[in-house]
PDB file of C-alpha atoms and ligand atoms in Angstrom:
ATOM      1  CA  UNK A   1      59.679 -35.634 -11.789  1.00  0.00           C
ATOM      2  CA  UNK A   2      59.337 -32.756  -9.351  1.00  0.00           C
ATOM      3  CA  UNK A   3      60.886 -34.135  -6.236  1.00  0.00           C
ATOM      4  CA  UNK A   4      61.072 -32.740  -2.727  1.00  0.00           C
ATOM      5  CA  UNK A   5      64.076 -34.719  -1.609  1.00  0.00           C
ATOM      6  CA  UNK A   6      64.089 -34.412   2.185  1.00  0.00           C
ATOM      7  CA  UNK A   7      61.874 -34.046   5.233  1.00  0.00           C
ATOM      8  CA  UNK A   8      63.433 -32.554   8.331  1.00  0.00           C
ATOM      9  CA  UNK A   9      62.577 -34.366  11.530  1.00  0.00           C
ATOM     10  CA  UNK A  10      62.400 -31.951  14.461  1.00  0.00           C
ATOM     11  CA  UNK A  11      59.095 -32.692  16.093  1.00  0.00           C
ATOM     12  CA  UNK A  12      56.839 -35.651  16.558  1.00  0.00           C
ATOM     13  CA  UNK A  13      54.403 -34.628  13.802  1.00  0.00           C
ATOM     14  CA  UNK A  14      57.243 -34.694  11.260  1.00  0.00           C
ATOM     15  CA  UNK A  15      57.106 -38.496  11.552  1.00  0.00           C
ATOM     16  CA  UNK A  16      53.633 -38.431   9.985  1.00  0.00           C
ATOM     17  CA  UNK A  17      54.784 -35.884   7.377  1.00  0.00           C
ATOM     18  CA  UNK A  18      57.724 -38.070   6.362  1.00  0.00           C
ATOM     19  CA  UNK A  19      55.749 -41.276   5.995  1.00  0.00           C
ATOM     20  CA  UNK A  20      52.977 -39.527   4.051  1.00  0.00           C
ATOM     21  CA  UNK A  21      55.462 -38.004   1.607  1.00  0.00           C
ATOM     22  CA  UNK A  22      57.150 -41.390   1.299  1.00  0.00           C
ATOM     23  CA  UNK A  23      53.859 -43.042   0.453  1.00  0.00           C
ATOM     24  CA  UNK A  24      53.119 -40.397  -2.174  1.00  0.00           C
ATOM     25  CA  UNK A  25      56.532 -40.954  -3.761  1.00  0.00           C
ATOM     26  CA  UNK A  26      56.026 -44.714  -3.694  1.00  0.00           C
ATOM     27  CA  UNK A  27      52.644 -44.370  -5.371  1.00  0.00           C
ATOM     28  CA  UNK A  28      54.083 -42.116  -8.084  1.00  0.00           C
ATOM     29  CA  UNK A  29      56.759 -44.699  -8.790  1.00  0.00           C
ATOM     30  CA  UNK A  30      54.115 -47.354  -9.307  1.00  0.00           C
ATOM     31  CA  UNK A  31      54.479 -49.391  -6.109  1.00  0.00           C
ATOM     32  CA  UNK A  32      51.411 -51.468  -5.178  1.00  0.00           C
ATOM     33  CA  UNK A  33      49.366 -50.917  -2.028  1.00  0.00           C
ATOM     34  CA  UNK A  34      51.251 -53.429   0.091  1.00  0.00           C
ATOM     35  CA  UNK A  35      54.667 -52.062  -0.889  1.00  0.00           C
ATOM     36  CA  UNK A  36      53.391 -48.531  -0.251  1.00  0.00           C
ATOM     37  CA  UNK A  37      52.427 -49.629   3.260  1.00  0.00           C
ATOM     38  CA  UNK A  38      55.819 -51.318   3.739  1.00  0.00           C
ATOM     39  CA  UNK A  39      57.677 -48.185   2.645  1.00  0.00           C
ATOM     40  CA  UNK A  40      55.519 -45.841   4.732  1.00  0.00           C
ATOM     41  CA  UNK A  41      55.923 -48.076   7.778  1.00  0.00           C
ATOM     42  CA  UNK A  42      59.689 -48.289   7.349  1.00  0.00           C
ATOM     43  CA  UNK A  43      59.918 -44.489   7.072  1.00  0.00           C
ATOM     44  CA  UNK A  44      57.775 -44.095  10.165  1.00  0.00           C
ATOM     45  CA  UNK A  45      60.136 -46.348  12.139  1.00  0.00           C
ATOM     46  CA  UNK A  46      63.274 -44.550  10.939  1.00  0.00           C
ATOM     47  CA  UNK A  47      61.813 -41.083  11.489  1.00  0.00           C
ATOM     48  CA  UNK A  48      60.622 -41.968  14.982  1.00  0.00           C
ATOM     49  CA  UNK A  49      64.035 -43.328  15.881  1.00  0.00           C
ATOM     50  CA  UNK A  50      65.582 -40.024  14.784  1.00  0.00           C
ATOM     51  CA  UNK A  51      63.059 -38.063  16.843  1.00  0.00           C
ATOM     52  CA  UNK A  52      63.435 -40.300  19.907  1.00  0.00           C
ATOM     53  CA  UNK A  53      67.153 -40.958  20.001  1.00  0.00           C
ATOM     54  CA  UNK A  54      68.806 -38.092  18.128  1.00  0.00           C
ATOM     55  CA  UNK A  55      66.248 -35.306  18.603  1.00  0.00           C
ATOM     56  CA  UNK A  56      66.567 -34.150  15.031  1.00  0.00           C
ATOM     57  CA  UNK A  57      67.720 -35.261  11.633  1.00  0.00           C
ATOM     58  CA  UNK A  58      66.256 -35.863   8.208  1.00  0.00           C
ATOM     59  CA  UNK A  59      64.729 -38.441   5.932  1.00  0.00           C
ATOM     60  CA  UNK A  60      65.597 -38.129   2.235  1.00  0.00           C
ATOM     61  CA  UNK A  61      64.207 -39.849  -0.813  1.00  0.00           C
ATOM     62  CA  UNK A  62      65.980 -40.781  -3.999  1.00  0.00           C
ATOM     63  CA  UNK A  63      64.746 -42.547  -7.098  1.00  0.00           C
ATOM     64  CA  UNK A  64      67.130 -45.180  -8.331  1.00  0.00           C
ATOM     65  CA  UNK A  65      67.014 -45.831 -12.052  1.00  0.00           C
ATOM     66  CA  UNK A  66      68.834 -48.858 -13.301  1.00  0.00           C
ATOM     67  CA  UNK A  67      68.650 -50.468 -16.705  1.00  0.00           C
ATOM     68  CA  UNK A  68      66.531 -53.327 -15.498  1.00  0.00           C
ATOM     69  CA  UNK A  69      64.790 -51.874 -12.465  1.00  0.00           C
ATOM     70  CA  UNK A  70      63.609 -48.824 -10.598  1.00  0.00           C
ATOM     71  CA  UNK A  71      63.558 -48.296  -6.875  1.00  0.00           C
ATOM     72  CA  UNK A  72      62.984 -45.871  -4.047  1.00  0.00           C
ATOM     73  CA  UNK A  73      65.855 -45.233  -1.683  1.00  0.00           C
ATOM     74  CA  UNK A  74      65.203 -43.838   1.774  1.00  0.00           C
ATOM     75  CA  UNK A  75      68.065 -42.302   3.681  1.00  0.00           C
ATOM     76  CA  UNK A  76      67.541 -41.445   7.345  1.00  0.00           C
ATOM     77  CA  UNK A  77      70.380 -39.509   8.911  1.00  0.00           C
ATOM     78  CA  UNK A  78      71.081 -37.742  12.161  1.00  0.00           C
ATOM     79  CA  UNK A  79      73.946 -36.342  14.177  1.00  0.00           C
ATOM     80  CA  UNK A  80      72.709 -37.888  17.394  1.00  0.00           C
ATOM     81  CA  UNK A  81      74.500 -40.185  19.840  1.00  0.00           C
ATOM     82  CA  UNK A  82      75.136 -42.942  17.326  1.00  0.00           C
ATOM     83  CA  UNK A  83      74.814 -46.652  17.941  1.00  0.00           C
ATOM     84  CA  UNK A  84      77.542 -48.504  19.802  1.00  0.00           C
ATOM     85  CA  UNK A  85      76.630 -52.085  18.978  1.00  0.00           C
ATOM     86  CA  UNK A  86      74.803 -52.492  15.690  1.00  0.00           C
ATOM     87  CA  UNK A  87      74.223 -56.235  15.978  1.00  0.00           C
ATOM     88  CA  UNK A  88      72.477 -55.593  19.296  1.00  0.00           C
ATOM     89  CA  UNK A  89      70.013 -53.005  17.954  1.00  0.00           C
ATOM     90  CA  UNK A  90      69.212 -55.278  15.003  1.00  0.00           C
ATOM     91  CA  UNK A  91      67.830 -57.923  17.363  1.00  0.00           C
ATOM     92  CA  UNK A  92      64.062 -58.211  17.596  1.00  0.00           C
ATOM     93  CA  UNK A  93      62.906 -56.932  20.953  1.00  0.00           C
ATOM     94  CA  UNK A  94      65.979 -54.861  21.827  1.00  0.00           C
ATOM     95  CA  UNK A  95      64.903 -51.394  22.957  1.00  0.00           C
ATOM     96  CA  UNK A  96      66.401 -48.742  25.212  1.00  0.00           C
ATOM     97  CA  UNK A  97      63.140 -46.791  25.338  1.00  0.00           C
ATOM     98  CA  UNK A  98      60.565 -49.355  26.472  1.00  0.00           C
ATOM     99  CA  UNK A  99      59.442 -49.834  22.853  1.00  0.00           C
ATOM    100  CA  UNK A 100      58.757 -53.163  21.189  1.00  0.00           C
ATOM    101  CA  UNK A 101      62.235 -53.145  19.673  1.00  0.00           C
ATOM    102  CA  UNK A 102      60.618 -53.977  16.357  1.00  0.00           C
ATOM    103  CA  UNK A 103      61.705 -50.890  14.421  1.00  0.00           C
ATOM    104  CA  UNK A 104      65.118 -51.605  12.931  1.00  0.00           C
ATOM    105  CA  UNK A 105      64.799 -55.369  12.386  1.00  0.00           C
ATOM    106  CA  UNK A 106      61.339 -54.621  10.993  1.00  0.00           C
ATOM    107  CA  UNK A 107      62.648 -52.055   8.497  1.00  0.00           C
ATOM    108  CA  UNK A 108      65.189 -54.594   7.315  1.00  0.00           C
ATOM    109  CA  UNK A 109      62.424 -57.113   6.600  1.00  0.00           C
ATOM    110  CA  UNK A 110      60.065 -54.552   5.040  1.00  0.00           C
ATOM    111  CA  UNK A 111      62.641 -53.236   2.556  1.00  0.00           C
ATOM    112  CA  UNK A 112      64.751 -55.075  -0.064  1.00  0.00           C
ATOM    113  CA  UNK A 113      68.087 -53.578   0.909  1.00  0.00           C
ATOM    114  CA  UNK A 114      69.193 -52.243   4.286  1.00  0.00           C
ATOM    115  CA  UNK A 115      72.415 -50.602   5.374  1.00  0.00           C
ATOM    116  CA  UNK A 116      73.287 -48.990   8.651  1.00  0.00           C
ATOM    117  CA  UNK A 117      76.293 -46.785   9.315  1.00  0.00           C
ATOM    118  CA  UNK A 118      76.819 -45.339  12.729  1.00  0.00           C
ATOM    119  CA  UNK A 119      79.620 -43.821  14.663  1.00  0.00           C
ATOM    120  CA  UNK A 120      79.387 -43.604  18.409  1.00  0.00           C
ATOM    121  CA  UNK A 121      79.128 -39.940  19.398  1.00  0.00           C
ATOM    122  CA  UNK A 122      78.731 -38.743  15.811  1.00  0.00           C
ATOM    123  CA  UNK A 123      75.488 -39.941  14.374  1.00  0.00           C
ATOM    124  CA  UNK A 124      73.682 -42.539  12.348  1.00  0.00           C
ATOM    125  CA  UNK A 125      72.784 -43.018   8.704  1.00  0.00           C
ATOM    126  CA  UNK A 126      70.444 -45.725   7.531  1.00  0.00           C
ATOM    127  CA  UNK A 127      69.794 -46.459   3.869  1.00  0.00           C
ATOM    128  CA  UNK A 128      66.981 -48.669   2.710  1.00  0.00           C
ATOM    129  CA  UNK A 129      65.833 -49.498  -0.820  1.00  0.00           C
ATOM    130  CA  UNK A 130      62.654 -51.006  -2.188  1.00  0.00           C
ATOM    131  CA  UNK A 131      62.525 -52.111  -5.815  1.00  0.00           C
ATOM    132  CA  UNK A 132      59.403 -51.705  -7.925  1.00  0.00           C
ATOM    133  CA  UNK A 133      58.118 -55.130  -8.858  1.00  0.00           C
TER     134      UNK A 133
ATOM    135  CA  UNK B   1      43.270 -34.314  17.088  1.00  0.00           C
ATOM    136  CA  UNK B   2      40.679 -36.001  19.331  1.00  0.00           C
ATOM    137  CA  UNK B   3      39.136 -39.262  18.177  1.00  0.00           C
ATOM    138  CA  UNK B   4      35.371 -39.456  18.830  1.00  0.00           C
ATOM    139  CA  UNK B   5      34.136 -42.323  21.009  1.00  0.00           C
ATOM    140  CA  UNK B   6      30.483 -43.283  20.568  1.00  0.00           C
ATOM    141  CA  UNK B   7      28.414 -45.155  23.123  1.00  0.00           C
ATOM    142  CA  UNK B   8      25.842 -47.740  22.061  1.00  0.00           C
ATOM    143  CA  UNK B   9      24.137 -49.578  24.942  1.00  0.00           C
ATOM    144  CA  UNK B  10      26.982 -51.248  26.848  1.00  0.00           C
ATOM    145  CA  UNK B  11      29.462 -50.807  24.045  1.00  0.00           C
ATOM    146  CA  UNK B  12      31.831 -48.109  22.908  1.00  0.00           C
ATOM    147  CA  UNK B  13      32.462 -47.667  19.188  1.00  0.00           C
ATOM    148  CA  UNK B  14      35.467 -45.966  17.692  1.00  0.00           C
ATOM    149  CA  UNK B  15      36.337 -45.516  14.063  1.00  0.00           C
ATOM    150  CA  UNK B  16      39.850 -44.211  13.545  1.00  0.00           C
ATOM    151  CA  UNK B  17      39.736 -41.912  10.535  1.00  0.00           C
ATOM    152  CA  UNK B  18      43.031 -40.039  10.812  1.00  0.00           C
ATOM    153  CA  UNK B  19      46.656 -40.880  10.207  1.00  0.00           C
ATOM    154  CA  UNK B  20      47.517 -41.453  13.864  1.00  0.00           C
ATOM    155  CA  UNK B  21      50.412 -39.427  15.188  1.00  0.00           C
ATOM    156  CA  UNK B  22      51.933 -40.473  18.498  1.00  0.00           C
ATOM    157  CA  UNK B  23      50.269 -37.746  20.538  1.00  0.00           C
ATOM    158  CA  UNK B  24      46.798 -38.506  19.161  1.00  0.00           C
ATOM    159  CA  UNK B  25      47.366 -42.208  19.841  1.00  0.00           C
ATOM    160  CA  UNK B  26      48.252 -41.562  23.481  1.00  0.00           C
ATOM    161  CA  UNK B  27      45.305 -39.180  23.920  1.00  0.00           C
ATOM    162  CA  UNK B  28      43.007 -41.772  22.436  1.00  0.00           C
ATOM    163  CA  UNK B  29      44.292 -44.347  24.920  1.00  0.00           C
ATOM    164  CA  UNK B  30      43.542 -42.019  27.831  1.00  0.00           C
ATOM    165  CA  UNK B  31      40.154 -40.924  26.490  1.00  0.00           C
ATOM    166  CA  UNK B  32      39.029 -44.496  25.960  1.00  0.00           C
ATOM    167  CA  UNK B  33      40.036 -45.652  29.442  1.00  0.00           C
ATOM    168  CA  UNK B  34      38.250 -42.664  30.986  1.00  0.00           C
ATOM    169  CA  UNK B  35      35.162 -43.381  28.934  1.00  0.00           C
ATOM    170  CA  UNK B  36      35.165 -47.056  29.950  1.00  0.00           C
ATOM    171  CA  UNK B  37      35.452 -45.968  33.574  1.00  0.00           C
ATOM    172  CA  UNK B  38      32.626 -43.426  33.338  1.00  0.00           C
ATOM    173  CA  UNK B  39      30.223 -45.472  31.250  1.00  0.00           C
ATOM    174  CA  UNK B  40      30.857 -48.939  32.656  1.00  0.00           C
ATOM    175  CA  UNK B  41      31.023 -50.238  29.084  1.00  0.00           C
ATOM    176  CA  UNK B  42      31.701 -53.971  28.822  1.00  0.00           C
ATOM    177  CA  UNK B  43      32.750 -54.038  25.178  1.00  0.00           C
ATOM    178  CA  UNK B  44      34.693 -51.858  22.768  1.00  0.00           C
ATOM    179  CA  UNK B  45      35.002 -52.032  18.992  1.00  0.00           C
ATOM    180  CA  UNK B  46      37.869 -50.132  17.397  1.00  0.00           C
ATOM    181  CA  UNK B  47      37.422 -49.971  13.643  1.00  0.00           C
ATOM    182  CA  UNK B  48      40.626 -49.587  11.639  1.00  0.00           C
ATOM    183  CA  UNK B  49      39.142 -49.670   8.117  1.00  0.00           C
ATOM    184  CA  UNK B  50      40.550 -46.236   7.254  1.00  0.00           C
ATOM    185  CA  UNK B  51      43.966 -46.838   8.809  1.00  0.00           C
ATOM    186  CA  UNK B  52      46.580 -47.494   6.155  1.00  0.00           C
ATOM    187  CA  UNK B  53      49.622 -47.697   8.403  1.00  0.00           C
ATOM    188  CA  UNK B  54      50.310 -49.261  11.794  1.00  0.00           C
ATOM    189  CA  UNK B  55      53.929 -48.966  12.850  1.00  0.00           C
ATOM    190  CA  UNK B  56      55.543 -50.410  15.957  1.00  0.00           C
ATOM    191  CA  UNK B  57      54.570 -47.468  18.144  1.00  0.00           C
ATOM    192  CA  UNK B  58      50.904 -47.459  17.172  1.00  0.00           C
ATOM    193  CA  UNK B  59      50.843 -51.250  17.466  1.00  0.00           C
ATOM    194  CA  UNK B  60      52.176 -50.957  21.006  1.00  0.00           C
ATOM    195  CA  UNK B  61      49.571 -48.339  21.930  1.00  0.00           C
ATOM    196  CA  UNK B  62      46.767 -50.479  20.474  1.00  0.00           C
ATOM    197  CA  UNK B  63      48.034 -53.587  22.251  1.00  0.00           C
ATOM    198  CA  UNK B  64      48.252 -51.652  25.510  1.00  0.00           C
ATOM    199  CA  UNK B  65      44.722 -50.300  25.020  1.00  0.00           C
ATOM    200  CA  UNK B  66      43.432 -53.856  24.731  1.00  0.00           C
ATOM    201  CA  UNK B  67      45.261 -55.014  27.868  1.00  0.00           C
ATOM    202  CA  UNK B  68      44.278 -51.969  29.897  1.00  0.00           C
ATOM    203  CA  UNK B  69      40.630 -52.115  28.833  1.00  0.00           C
ATOM    204  CA  UNK B  70      40.602 -55.774  29.766  1.00  0.00           C
ATOM    205  CA  UNK B  71      41.861 -54.878  33.250  1.00  0.00           C
ATOM    206  CA  UNK B  72      38.955 -52.479  33.524  1.00  0.00           C
ATOM    207  CA  UNK B  73      36.444 -55.115  32.527  1.00  0.00           C
ATOM    208  CA  UNK B  74      35.890 -54.185  28.895  1.00  0.00           C
ATOM    209  CA  UNK B  75      36.559 -56.570  26.008  1.00  0.00           C
ATOM    210  CA  UNK B  76      38.073 -54.989  22.902  1.00  0.00           C
ATOM    211  CA  UNK B  77      37.676 -56.158  19.312  1.00  0.00           C
ATOM    212  CA  UNK B  78      39.728 -54.595  16.502  1.00  0.00           C
ATOM    213  CA  UNK B  79      37.968 -54.572  13.152  1.00  0.00           C
ATOM    214  CA  UNK B  80      38.670 -53.770   9.523  1.00  0.00           C
ATOM    215  CA  UNK B  81      42.443 -54.220   9.502  1.00  0.00           C
ATOM    216  CA  UNK B  82      43.533 -53.751   5.867  1.00  0.00           C
ATOM    217  CA  UNK B  83      45.442 -56.613   4.191  1.00  0.00           C
ATOM    218  CA  UNK B  84      48.493 -54.388   3.620  1.00  0.00           C
ATOM    219  CA  UNK B  85      48.503 -53.396   7.294  1.00  0.00           C
ATOM    220  CA  UNK B  86      48.214 -57.019   8.429  1.00  0.00           C
ATOM    221  CA  UNK B  87      51.187 -57.942   6.228  1.00  0.00           C
ATOM    222  CA  UNK B  88      53.420 -55.109   7.401  1.00  0.00           C
ATOM    223  CA  UNK B  89      52.613 -55.882  11.039  1.00  0.00           C
ATOM    224  CA  UNK B  90      53.769 -59.475  10.634  1.00  0.00           C
ATOM    225  CA  UNK B  91      56.941 -58.341   8.842  1.00  0.00           C
ATOM    226  CA  UNK B  92      57.606 -55.950  11.693  1.00  0.00           C
ATOM    227  CA  UNK B  93      57.429 -59.013  13.922  1.00  0.00           C
ATOM    228  CA  UNK B  94      54.253 -57.912  15.683  1.00  0.00           C
ATOM    229  CA  UNK B  95      51.734 -60.697  16.059  1.00  0.00           C
ATOM    230  CA  UNK B  96      49.032 -59.274  18.351  1.00  0.00           C
ATOM    231  CA  UNK B  97      48.148 -62.804  19.389  1.00  0.00           C
ATOM    232  CA  UNK B  98      45.928 -61.957  22.336  1.00  0.00           C
ATOM    233  CA  UNK B  99      43.906 -59.436  20.398  1.00  0.00           C
ATOM    234  CA  UNK B 100      40.381 -60.218  19.193  1.00  0.00           C
ATOM    235  CA  UNK B 101      39.647 -59.189  15.630  1.00  0.00           C
ATOM    236  CA  UNK B 102      36.732 -59.218  13.211  1.00  0.00           C
ATOM    237  CA  UNK B 103      36.214 -58.306   9.564  1.00  0.00           C
ATOM    238  CA  UNK B 104      34.126 -55.181  10.081  1.00  0.00           C
ATOM    239  CA  UNK B 105      32.258 -53.175  12.684  1.00  0.00           C
ATOM    240  CA  UNK B 106      29.127 -55.285  12.379  1.00  0.00           C
ATOM    241  CA  UNK B 107      31.027 -58.552  12.827  1.00  0.00           C
ATOM    242  CA  UNK B 108      32.858 -56.973  15.740  1.00  0.00           C
ATOM    243  CA  UNK B 109      29.596 -56.166  17.507  1.00  0.00           C
ATOM    244  CA  UNK B 110      28.291 -59.661  16.841  1.00  0.00           C
ATOM    245  CA  UNK B 111      31.467 -61.121  18.313  1.00  0.00           C
ATOM    246  CA  UNK B 112      31.151 -58.995  21.449  1.00  0.00           C
ATOM    247  CA  UNK B 113      27.520 -59.937  21.913  1.00  0.00           C
ATOM    248  CA  UNK B 114      28.253 -63.626  21.527  1.00  0.00           C
ATOM    249  CA  UNK B 115      31.029 -63.444  24.081  1.00  0.00           C
ATOM    250  CA  UNK B 116      29.466 -61.121  26.596  1.00  0.00           C
ATOM    251  CA  UNK B 117      25.831 -62.108  26.404  1.00  0.00           C
ATOM    252  CA  UNK B 118      26.478 -65.773  25.751  1.00  0.00           C
TER     253      UNK B 118
HETATM  254  N1  ATP C   1      69.020 -42.971  15.057  1.00  0.00           N
HETATM  255  C1  ATP C   1      69.409 -43.588  16.188  1.00  0.00           C
HETATM  256  N2  ATP C   1      70.397 -43.032  16.982  1.00  0.00           N
HETATM  257  C2  ATP C   1      70.776 -43.655  18.114  1.00  0.00           C
HETATM  258  N3  ATP C   1      70.276 -44.821  18.567  1.00  0.00           N
HETATM  259  C3  ATP C   1      69.317 -45.427  17.830  1.00  0.00           C
HETATM  260  C4  ATP C   1      68.835 -44.843  16.614  1.00  0.00           C
HETATM  261  N4  ATP C   1      67.899 -45.658  16.100  1.00  0.00           N
HETATM  262  C5  ATP C   1      67.797 -46.686  16.951  1.00  0.00           C
HETATM  263  N5  ATP C   1      68.635 -46.575  18.001  1.00  0.00           N
HETATM  264  C6  ATP C   1      68.817 -47.540  19.109  1.00  0.00           C
HETATM  265  O1  ATP C   1      68.430 -48.814  18.636  1.00  0.00           O
HETATM  266  C7  ATP C   1      67.428 -49.397  19.481  1.00  0.00           C
HETATM  267  C8  ATP C   1      66.522 -50.268  18.669  1.00  0.00           C
HETATM  268  O2  ATP C   1      65.769 -49.463  17.751  1.00  0.00           O
HETATM  269  P1  ATP C   1      64.366 -50.023  17.214  1.00  0.00           P
HETATM  270  O3  ATP C   1      63.755 -48.996  16.347  1.00  0.00           O
HETATM  271  O4  ATP C   1      64.612 -51.377  16.624  1.00  0.00           O
HETATM  272  O5  ATP C   1      63.498 -50.249  18.532  1.00  0.00           O
HETATM  273  P2  ATP C   1      62.845 -49.140  19.475  1.00  0.00           P
HETATM  274  O6  ATP C   1      62.867 -47.809  18.812  1.00  0.00           O
HETATM  275  O7  ATP C   1      63.510 -49.207  20.807  1.00  0.00           O
HETATM  276  O8  ATP C   1      61.332 -49.654  19.641  1.00  0.00           O
HETATM  277  P3  ATP C   1      60.208 -49.608  18.502  1.00  0.00           P
HETATM  278  O9  ATP C   1      60.830 -49.088  17.250  1.00  0.00           O
HETATM  279  O10 ATP C   1      59.752 -51.016  18.363  1.00  0.00           O
HETATM  280  O11 ATP C   1      59.144 -48.702  19.022  1.00  0.00           O
HETATM  281  C9  ATP C   1      66.750 -48.219  20.155  1.00  0.00           C
HETATM  282  O12 ATP C   1      66.147 -48.566  21.383  1.00  0.00           O
HETATM  283  C10 ATP C   1      67.938 -47.237  20.322  1.00  0.00           C
HETATM  284  O13 ATP C   1      68.671 -47.539  21.481  1.00  0.00           O
HETATM  285 MG1   MG C   2      62.189 -47.558  16.865  1.00  0.00          MG
END
C-alpha cells in the first residue's frame, strides 16, 4: 500500500489535513464509519494539542499487521514543553487553555490502546492504536 | 471559508457543509451572533447532516454558540447529527445536555415553531 506516513503540524489547518488523511487510511484498512470517526476525532485532538501547546510537531501513521489482527497506529510527537504531570492531564476537564479538557482522556476512550511518553522540557509522544474489527 | 447563513421569516438557517477548521468555526460564531443582532431572529437551526467529525474544540464552539444565541434571545436547534458523531462525542465525554436537537432541518423548524409560537 502506498503510504504517506506523516503529516507535519505547523499551522491550524494542518489539524484538518491530519484528520482527513487519518480517515482515508482508516477507510482503506476497512474500518467502519464509526471507527473512522473515532480515529479522525482522536487525530484531531492530538494534532490540535501539538499546535496549541508545542507549536509544531507531526502525526504519523503506521499499519500494524499481526497474525490475528490488523490495526492503525497513530503517533503524535513534538519537541514542545512536555507534560509535567501525566495523571493530571488525563483527567476529564483538566485544561490549561480554557478548553473542555476532553482531548486526551477522550482519545484514550476512542482508541483501543493509548500510551503517552513525555519529558518535561523535551517533548511529548503519544501512541494510539485502533484494531480493525 | 465563510459559512452562509440564510434568513427565513424570524429564523436563521445554517447548513454546515465543510470540514470545520478552527478559524472557520470561530468566524461562524461571530457571523451568526452578528446576524442574530441585525435581523432580530428568534430561532436558529444549525444543520450538521454533512458534518462527519466534531472534536472537543468544535463541540465547545457549538455549545458556546447555543449559549450566546440564547443570551441574545434566539433559540438554537442542532439537527442531523450523524450516529458516528453522536457516539464519538459521548466517548469524548461531551454530553451537550442543554442543547436542543432534532432529526433533520424540517423537524428542527417544527420544534422551533412549537416552542416559540406555542
Ligand atoms: N503535546 C502537548 N505538549 C504539552 N502539553 C500538552 C500536550 N498535549 C496536552 N497538553 C496539556 O494537557 C492538557 C490537557 O489536554 P487535553 O487535550 O485533554 O485538553 P485541552 O487541550 O486543554 O482541551 P480540549 O482538548 O478539550 O480542547 C492541556 O491543557 C495541556 O496543558
Ligand atoms: Mg486538547
